[in-house]
Amino acid sequence: ALAAELDMAAPTLRRGLAQHGHSYRNLKSDLRRERAQTLLRAGELSISDIAHRLGYAEPSAFYRAFRVWSDQTPDQWRRG
């Protein structure tokens, strides 16, 4: 979808990202992490709501990803 939005073929996008040391998966993960931290800092949404806003089908998947990013659960990070 991103490649189409940029009016280029998906392989061209992947090659361009790779040439700059990036991948779509890593960029998506970085954006999700930054957005998760912003939403957790705001404190207005539940962890489940944040998980769904970030595109996770289940909060448990969000918890796993967040532990990879920070070595903490979202709850621990929010309290810290």
Coordinates of N, CA, C and O in Angstrom, one line a residue:
A1 N 0.8 -1.2 0.0 CA 0.0 0.0 0.0 C 0.9 1.3 0.0 O 0.6 2.2 -0.7
L2 N 2.0 1.2 0.8 CA 2.9 2.4 0.8 C 3.5 2.6 -0.6 O 3.6 3.8 -1.0
A3 N 3.9 1.6 -1.2 CA 4.5 1.7 -2.5 C 3.5 2.3 -3.5 O 3.9 3.2 -4.3
A4 N 2.3 1.9 -3.5 CA 1.3 2.4 -4.4 C 1.0 3.9 -4.0 O 0.9 4.7 -5.0
E5 N 1.0 4.2 -2.8 CA 0.8 5.6 -2.4 C 2.0 6.5 -2.9 O 1.8 7.7 -3.3
L6 N 3.2 5.9 -3.0 CA 4.3 6.6 -3.5 C 4.5 6.5 -5.0 O 5.5 7.0 -5.6
D7 N 3.5 5.8 -5.6 CA 3.5 5.6 -7.1 C 4.8 4.9 -7.5 O 5.5 5.3 -8.5
M8 N 5.1 3.8 -6.8 CA 6.3 3.0 -7.2 C 6.0 1.5 -7.0 O 5.1 1.2 -6.2
A9 N 6.7 0.6 -7.6 CA 6.6 -0.8 -7.4 C 7.1 -1.2 -6.0 O 8.1 -0.6 -5.5
A10 N 6.5 -2.2 -5.4 CA 7.0 -2.7 -4.1 C 8.4 -3.1 -4.1 O 9.2 -2.7 -3.2
P11 N 8.9 -3.8 -5.1 CA 10.3 -4.1 -5.1 C 11.3 -2.9 -5.1 O 12.3 -2.9 -4.5
T12 N 10.8 -1.9 -5.8 CA 11.6 -0.7 -5.9 C 11.7 0.0 -4.6 O 12.8 0.5 -4.2
L13 N 10.6 0.0 -3.9 CA 10.6 0.6 -2.5 C 11.5 -0.2 -1.6 O 12.3 0.4 -0.9
R14 N 11.4 -1.5 -1.6 CA 12.2 -2.4 -0.8 C 13.7 -2.1 -1.1 O 14.5 -2.0 -0.2
R15 N 14.1 -2.1 -2.4 CA 15.5 -1.8 -2.7 C 15.9 -0.4 -2.2 O 17.1 -0.3 -1.7
G16 N 15.1 0.6 -2.4 CA 15.5 1.9 -2.0 C 15.7 2.0 -0.5 O 16.7 2.6 0.0
L17 N 14.8 1.3 0.3 CA 15.0 1.3 1.7 C 16.2 0.5 2.1 O 17.0 1.0 3.0
A18 N 16.5 -0.6 1.4 CA 17.7 -1.4 1.7 C 19.0 -0.6 1.5 O 19.9 -0.7 2.2
Q19 N 19.0 0.2 0.4 CA 20.1 1.0 0.1 C 20.5 2.0 1.2 O 21.6 2.4 1.3
H20 N 19.5 2.4 1.9 CA 19.7 3.3 3.0 C 19.7 2.6 4.4 O 19.7 3.3 5.4
G21 N 19.8 1.3 4.4 CA 20.0 0.5 5.6 C 18.7 0.4 6.4 O 18.7 0.2 7.6
H22 N 17.5 0.4 5.7 CA 16.2 0.3 6.3 C 15.4 -0.8 5.7 O 15.7 -1.3 4.6
S23 N 14.4 -1.2 6.4 CA 13.4 -2.1 5.8 C 12.0 -1.6 6.3 O 11.9 -0.9 7.3
Y24 N 11.0 -2.0 5.5 CA 9.7 -1.6 5.8 C 9.3 -2.1 7.2 O 8.7 -1.3 8.0
R25 N 9.6 -3.3 7.5 CA 9.3 -3.9 8.8 C 9.9 -3.1 9.9 O 9.2 -2.8 10.9
N26 N 11.2 -2.7 9.8 CA 11.8 -2.0 10.9 C 11.2 -0.6 11.0 O 11.1 -0.1 12.1
L27 N 11.0 0.1 9.9 CA 10.3 1.4 10.0 C 9.0 1.3 10.6 O 8.7 2.2 11.5
K28 N 8.2 0.3 10.3 CA 6.9 0.2 10.9 C 7.0 -0.1 12.4 O 6.3 0.5 13.2
S29 N 7.9 -0.9 12.8 CA 8.1 -1.2 14.2 C 8.6 0.0 14.9 O 8.1 0.3 16.0
D30 N 9.5 0.8 14.4 CA 9.9 2.0 15.0 C 8.8 3.0 15.2 O 8.7 3.7 16.3
L31 N 8.0 3.2 14.2 CA 6.8 4.1 14.3 C 5.8 3.6 15.3 O 5.3 4.4 16.1
R32 N 5.6 2.3 15.3 CA 4.7 1.8 16.4 C 5.2 2.0 17.8 O 4.5 2.4 18.7
R33 N 6.5 1.8 18.0 CA 7.1 2.0 19.3 C 7.0 3.4 19.7 O 6.6 3.7 20.8
E34 N 7.3 4.4 18.8 CA 7.2 5.8 19.2 C 5.8 6.2 19.5 O 5.5 6.9 20.4
R35 N 4.8 5.7 18.7 CA 3.4 6.0 18.9 C 2.9 5.4 20.2 O 2.2 6.0 21.0
A36 N 3.3 4.2 20.5 CA 3.0 3.5 21.7 C 3.5 4.3 22.9 O 2.7 4.5 23.9
Q37 N 4.7 4.7 22.9 CA 5.2 5.5 24.0 C 4.5 6.8 24.2 O 4.2 7.2 25.3
T38 N 4.1 7.5 23.1 CA 3.4 8.7 23.2 C 2.0 8.5 23.8 O 1.6 9.2 24.7
L39 N 1.3 7.4 23.4 CA 0.0 7.1 23.9 C 0.1 6.7 25.4 O -0.8 7.0 26.2
L40 N 1.1 5.9 25.7 CA 1.3 5.5 27.1 C 1.6 6.7 28.0 O 1.0 6.8 29.1
R41 N 2.4 7.6 27.5 CA 2.7 8.8 28.3 C 1.5 9.6 28.6 O 1.3 10.2 29.7
A42 N 0.6 9.7 27.6 CA -0.6 10.5 27.7 C -1.5 10.0 28.8 O -2.2 10.7 29.5
G43 N -1.5 8.6 28.9 CA -2.3 8.0 30.0 C -3.8 8.0 29.9 O -4.5 7.6 30.8
E44 N -4.3 8.3 28.7 CA -5.7 8.4 28.5 C -6.4 7.1 28.1 O -7.6 6.9 28.3
L45 N -5.6 6.3 27.4 CA -6.2 5.0 26.9 C -5.7 3.8 27.6 O -4.6 3.8 28.2
S46 N -6.5 2.8 27.6 CA -6.1 1.5 28.2 C -5.0 0.9 27.2 O -4.9 1.2 26.1
I47 N -4.3 -0.1 27.8 CA -3.3 -0.8 27.0 C -4.0 -1.5 25.8 O -3.5 -1.5 24.7
S48 N -5.2 -2.1 26.0 CA -5.9 -2.7 25.0 C -6.3 -1.8 23.9 O -6.1 -2.1 22.7
D49 N -6.7 -0.6 24.2 CA -7.1 0.4 23.2 C -5.8 0.9 22.4 O -5.9 1.1 21.2
I50 N -4.7 1.0 23.1 CA -3.5 1.4 22.4 C -3.1 0.3 21.4 O -2.7 0.6 20.3
A51 N -3.2 -1.0 21.9 CA -2.8 -2.1 21.0 C -3.7 -2.1 19.7 O -3.1 -2.2 18.6
H52 N -4.9 -1.9 19.9 CA -5.8 -1.8 18.7 C -5.6 -0.6 17.8 O -5.6 -0.7 16.6
R53 N -5.3 0.5 18.4 CA -5.0 1.7 17.6 C -3.7 1.5 16.8 O -3.6 2.1 15.7
L54 N -2.8 0.7 17.3 CA -1.5 0.5 16.6 C -1.6 -0.7 15.6 O -0.6 -1.0 15.0
G55 N -2.8 -1.3 15.5 CA -3.0 -2.3 14.5 C -2.7 -3.7 15.0 O -2.7 -4.6 14.1
Y56 N -2.6 -3.9 16.3 CA -2.4 -5.3 16.8 C -3.8 -5.9 17.0 O -4.7 -5.3 17.5
A57 N -3.9 -7.2 16.5 CA -5.2 -7.9 16.6 C -5.5 -8.2 18.1 O -6.7 -8.3 18.4
E58 N -4.5 -8.5 18.8 CA -4.7 -8.9 20.2 C -3.7 -8.1 21.1 O -2.5 -7.8 20.7
P59 N -4.1 -7.6 22.3 CA -3.2 -6.9 23.2 C -2.0 -7.8 23.5 O -0.9 -7.2 23.7
S60 N -2.1 -9.1 23.6 CA -0.9 -9.9 23.9 C 0.2 -9.7 22.9 O 1.4 -9.8 23.2
A61 N -0.2 -9.5 21.6 CA 0.9 -9.3 20.6 C 1.6 -8.0 20.8 O 2.8 -7.8 20.7
F62 N 0.8 -7.0 21.3 CA 1.4 -5.7 21.6 C 2.3 -5.8 22.8 O 3.4 -5.3 22.8
Y63 N 1.9 -6.5 23.8 CA 2.7 -6.8 25.0 C 4.1 -7.4 24.6 O 5.1 -6.9 25.0
R64 N 4.0 -8.4 23.7 CA 5.3 -9.1 23.3 C 6.2 -8.1 22.5 O 7.4 -8.0 22.8
A65 N 5.6 -7.3 21.6 CA 6.4 -6.4 20.8 C 7.0 -5.3 21.8 O 8.2 -5.0 21.6
F66 N 6.2 -4.8 22.7 CA 6.7 -3.8 23.6 C 7.8 -4.3 24.5 O 8.8 -3.6 24.7
R67 N 7.8 -5.5 24.9 CA 8.9 -6.1 25.7 C 10.1 -6.2 24.9 O 11.2 -6.0 25.4
V68 N 10.0 -6.5 23.6 CA 11.2 -6.5 22.7 C 11.8 -5.1 22.6 O 13.0 -4.9 22.7
W69 N 10.9 -4.1 22.5 CA 11.4 -2.7 22.4 C 12.1 -2.2 23.6 O 13.0 -1.4 23.6
S70 N 11.5 -2.6 24.8 CA 11.9 -1.9 26.0 C 12.3 -2.7 27.2 O 12.7 -2.2 28.3
D71 N 12.2 -4.1 27.0 CA 12.5 -5.0 28.2 C 11.5 -4.7 29.3 O 11.9 -5.1 30.5
Q72 N 10.4 -4.1 29.1 CA 9.4 -3.9 30.1 C 8.0 -4.1 29.4 O 7.9 -4.0 28.2
T73 N 7.0 -4.4 30.3 CA 5.6 -4.4 29.8 C 5.2 -3.0 29.6 O 5.7 -2.0 30.2
P74 N 4.1 -2.8 28.8 CA 3.6 -1.4 28.7 C 3.2 -0.8 30.0 O 3.4 0.4 30.3
D75 N 2.6 -1.6 30.9 CA 2.2 -1.2 32.3 C 3.5 -0.7 33.0 O 3.4 0.4 33.7
Q76 N 4.5 -1.5 33.0 CA 5.7 -1.1 33.7 C 6.3 0.2 33.2 O 6.7 1.1 33.9
W77 N 6.3 0.3 31.9 CA 6.9 1.5 31.2 C 6.1 2.7 31.6 O 6.6 3.8 31.9
R78 N 4.8 2.6 31.6 CA 3.9 3.7 31.9 C 4.1 4.2 33.3 O 4.1 5.4 33.6
R79 N 4.3 3.2 34.2 CA 4.5 3.6 35.7 C 5.9 4.2 35.9 O 6.1 5.0 36.8
G80 N 6.9 3.8 35.0 CA 8.2 4.2 35.2 C 8.4 5.7 34.8 O 9.1 6.5 35.2

